Amino acid sequence: MTENFNKDKVTVLIDGNSVIYRAFYNVPPLTADGVPTGVIHVFLSVLEKLRKNPAVSEVIIVFDAKGKNRRHEMFESYKATRQAMPEDLITQLNILKEMLPYTGCPIYSIEGYEADDVINTLSKTINNRVWIVTKDKDLHQLVNDKVQIYDYQKDEVIDREKVYEKFGLYPESIPDMLALMGDTSDNIPGVAGIGPKTAKTLLDEYNNLDNIYANTDKLKGKTKEKIIEGKESAYLSRKLVELFFIDNMQADIKERDEEKLKQYYERYQLKQQLSSLNVEQKVNALEYKQVDNIEITAYLNGKVYAVNDTSYYEYTSGSAKYFYDIKSLIKQGISLPEKALDILLADYLLDPDAGGIRQLKDESAGEFFAKLYNKSKNIDKLLKENSLENLYYNMELPVAYILAEMEQTGILIDSKNIESVAEKLKEHIEKEYNHIRDLAGQEINPNSPKQLSAYLYDKLGLKGAKKNKSGYSTDEDTLKDLRLSYPAYDELISSILKYREINKLYSTYTLNLLEYVKDDRIHTEFKQTGTATGRLSSINPNMQNIPQKGEYAEILRSSFIAKKGFNLVSLDYSQIELRILAHLSEDENLIKAFNEDKDIHTMTAVSIFHLPSSEQVTHNIRRIAKAVNFGILYGLSSFGLSRDTKVSRKEAQAFIDGYFALYPKVRIFIDNIIEQTKSNGYCSTILGRKRKIADINSRNANIRMRAERMAVNAPIQGSAADIIKLAMIKCDDYIKSNNIDAKCILQIHDELIFEVNENTADEFIKNIKGIMESVVKLSVPLLVNAEKGDNWGQL
């Protein structure tokens, strides 16, 4: 029997480590911008489910403390065989530990003790019914009339009888059972040679460990020998599985803070959790009725609306102070004032990672327009306070007009050529499939992670891949790592990667493209708010992802053609991000290299390979140096460089060290920009675009390092985005003011593509090249490469 307790209230004790481990090996590795979040999502879902249970009055979360505990004093090898926690799980555990105190739940982690000991102590001191959320069999010993195990997946409460059904023993016998059979997961030795079946038989006969040893004379054969020889180990094992009672425990307790939770949920894109918060109560939806005084003209879901503070209605005519989605409004023929303020673009500039105010999945038009109206109240003020007015009116607004015209123009496509490419790809896919089958000795679907995982990891026994819900990972990075680790399977894995590459070309870039053809042209949609760095993106279809290199790239690109009497003209900034790095870092060697028009990759190669001159630089050596030059911009580690260049990690690190020896001020620039971002909370481009870096001061090393890489890359990539946008504006001014027979039809990151009258193409190239190279003044020259042809493949 147990003491009296309040049977009407339930206190839940969550065994945090048990829940996160189970989630890690049973859910897909969801990510938010590269940060794993699958475990976080599961843990918060379990927590929310418990909080909403009407029977539950309190939820307490318990984690193991770092370092060794009292059991290590008794047995040095305690848990010695347990594998180190996976890096992705460490990352998520650290995020949870930062976030969970703001849920209002008490958090316990007591140095020198395990979570099991804390849960044991709480279960004995709490005066309510207790549910323990765990899969740990040790904790089943606590089950009694007051304490039960709660299975959140089955929504089942496990009492004494269910413990018996599960183990064939009642809770009080579990320590003795583990003392006999041991526990490999914790490296508890038990009695050598005694397994679960024998342990249960002995406990059924003699009830407990002490009685077994009091009656060893009645035991027979090998069992008797094992029990007698293993006595010391049995009693040590029982001590290891018995739970401590801890005096004077202190919890980490905070008031529930939904504003803080909202920040975490937004940062890690936890949409389900975000929707459960009450931080922003839904505003009263605007009514759908005639609008007298228009305050906002908005484009939403294919229609144009007039909006004010009380209602919204289909737009017919009239002027407004604010606008929503100006690019789409332009395409609808809506007349706009010279300095039209687009709430979407302005909100994007204020918080580029959020991508601008959008209608949520379950949000009605009336609710969205109420939210939009509220946003409009201080949007002007916020732009001014954040010094973003110039960027909005002199860059983003004119670019919106240009993009609208580019989308309407589109690019001409040769549909028959696309169909021909599709047939060739289909033949190549079949050939590669047969090659994989021959190498593997069996049929394998390279697009099936399950089949591929079974073959690579179960049949071949390859190691080193991350596990997900469908088995071990077979993504591109994993396969590249395996190719390095297992040279004997290089041909097979390379063939699998090749198959996937060709299959993607076939499914995404051939027949799929034809679905977007209208009036013999493809009219892609450019997203002005699609990236946090300011770069444009492209959808329906994504023209920026049309392959540039590879066996089929040129033939595929040749399907995009100029109309009769015109050329396609490409003007592409050369190494713009490296030139921006030279300007921002003020590194003398980098600046000198660009000012003297040296081959920067060859120059880097000579230094990091310690070569006497550039004549010794081979194609492969230059390729590695190029990977180092660009890798520095993205915070590439020695591991990443090793994987990409097929050199050892030691060599890769030596190359990185050699790079910073050659360009020492780049290292200083990186350190300075990180420190400035930590101080300001944001980083800026040359022209003043800002990006908040929320995790730059995180206590989690993995998350902080990721944020530091973003802080370094955003000013460089963002400055390149700003420069190409300025170039678009200047080129558009030149075309229109001089009545040139040419139109900009595509923007591919650092490249602009025009459709130009063939009679004026050469002069056009000369003038546009001059405009693009002088659009901003840097400490190094901007260089633009120009090409012309009848189709994109010739550029």
CSV table of N, CA and C in Angstrom, one decimal, residues 40 46 91 151 268 308 317 414 533 535 564 624-625 690 786:
chain,number,residue,atom,x,y,z
A,40,ILE,N,12.8,18.1,-31.4
A,40,ILE,CA,12.1,19.3,-30.7
A,40,ILE,C,10.6,19.3,-31.0
A,46,VAL,N,4.4,16.3,-27.4
A,46,VAL,CA,4.1,15.5,-26.2
A,46,VAL,C,3.7,16.4,-25.0
A,91,THR,N,22.5,18.9,-30.5
A,91,THR,CA,22.0,20.2,-31.0
A,91,THR,C,20.6,20.4,-30.5
A,151,ASP,N,2.3,6.0,-21.4
A,151,ASP,CA,2.7,5.9,-22.8
A,151,ASP,C,2.0,6.9,-23.7
A,268,TYR,N,12.8,28.3,-35.3
A,268,TYR,CA,13.0,26.9,-35.8
A,268,TYR,C,11.8,26.4,-36.6
A,308,ASN,N,-10.0,48.7,-46.2
A,308,ASN,CA,-9.8,49.8,-45.2
A,308,ASN,C,-9.9,49.1,-43.8
A,317,SER,N,-11.9,50.7,-58.8
A,317,SER,CA,-11.1,51.9,-59.1
A,317,SER,C,-10.8,52.6,-57.8
A,414,ASP,N,11.9,26.1,-77.5
A,414,ASP,CA,11.8,25.2,-78.6
A,414,ASP,C,11.3,23.9,-78.0
A,533,THR,N,18.8,36.8,-48.0
A,533,THR,CA,20.0,37.7,-48.3
A,533,THR,C,19.7,38.8,-49.3
A,535,ARG,N,18.8,38.0,-52.5
A,535,ARG,CA,18.8,37.4,-53.8
A,535,ARG,C,17.4,37.2,-54.3
A,564,LYS,N,13.1,35.4,-83.9
A,564,LYS,CA,13.7,35.6,-85.2
A,564,LYS,C,14.2,37.1,-85.3
A,624,ILE,N,40.8,22.5,-56.6
A,624,ILE,CA,40.8,22.5,-55.1
A,624,ILE,C,40.9,23.9,-54.5
A,625,ALA,N,41.8,24.7,-55.1
A,625,ALA,CA,42.0,26.1,-54.7
A,625,ALA,C,40.7,26.9,-54.9
A,690,LYS,N,19.8,44.9,-44.2
A,690,LYS,CA,20.1,44.3,-42.9
A,690,LYS,C,19.5,42.9,-42.8
A,786,ALA,N,30.6,38.9,-71.2
A,786,ALA,CA,29.4,39.0,-72.1
A,786,ALA,C,29.5,38.0,-73.2
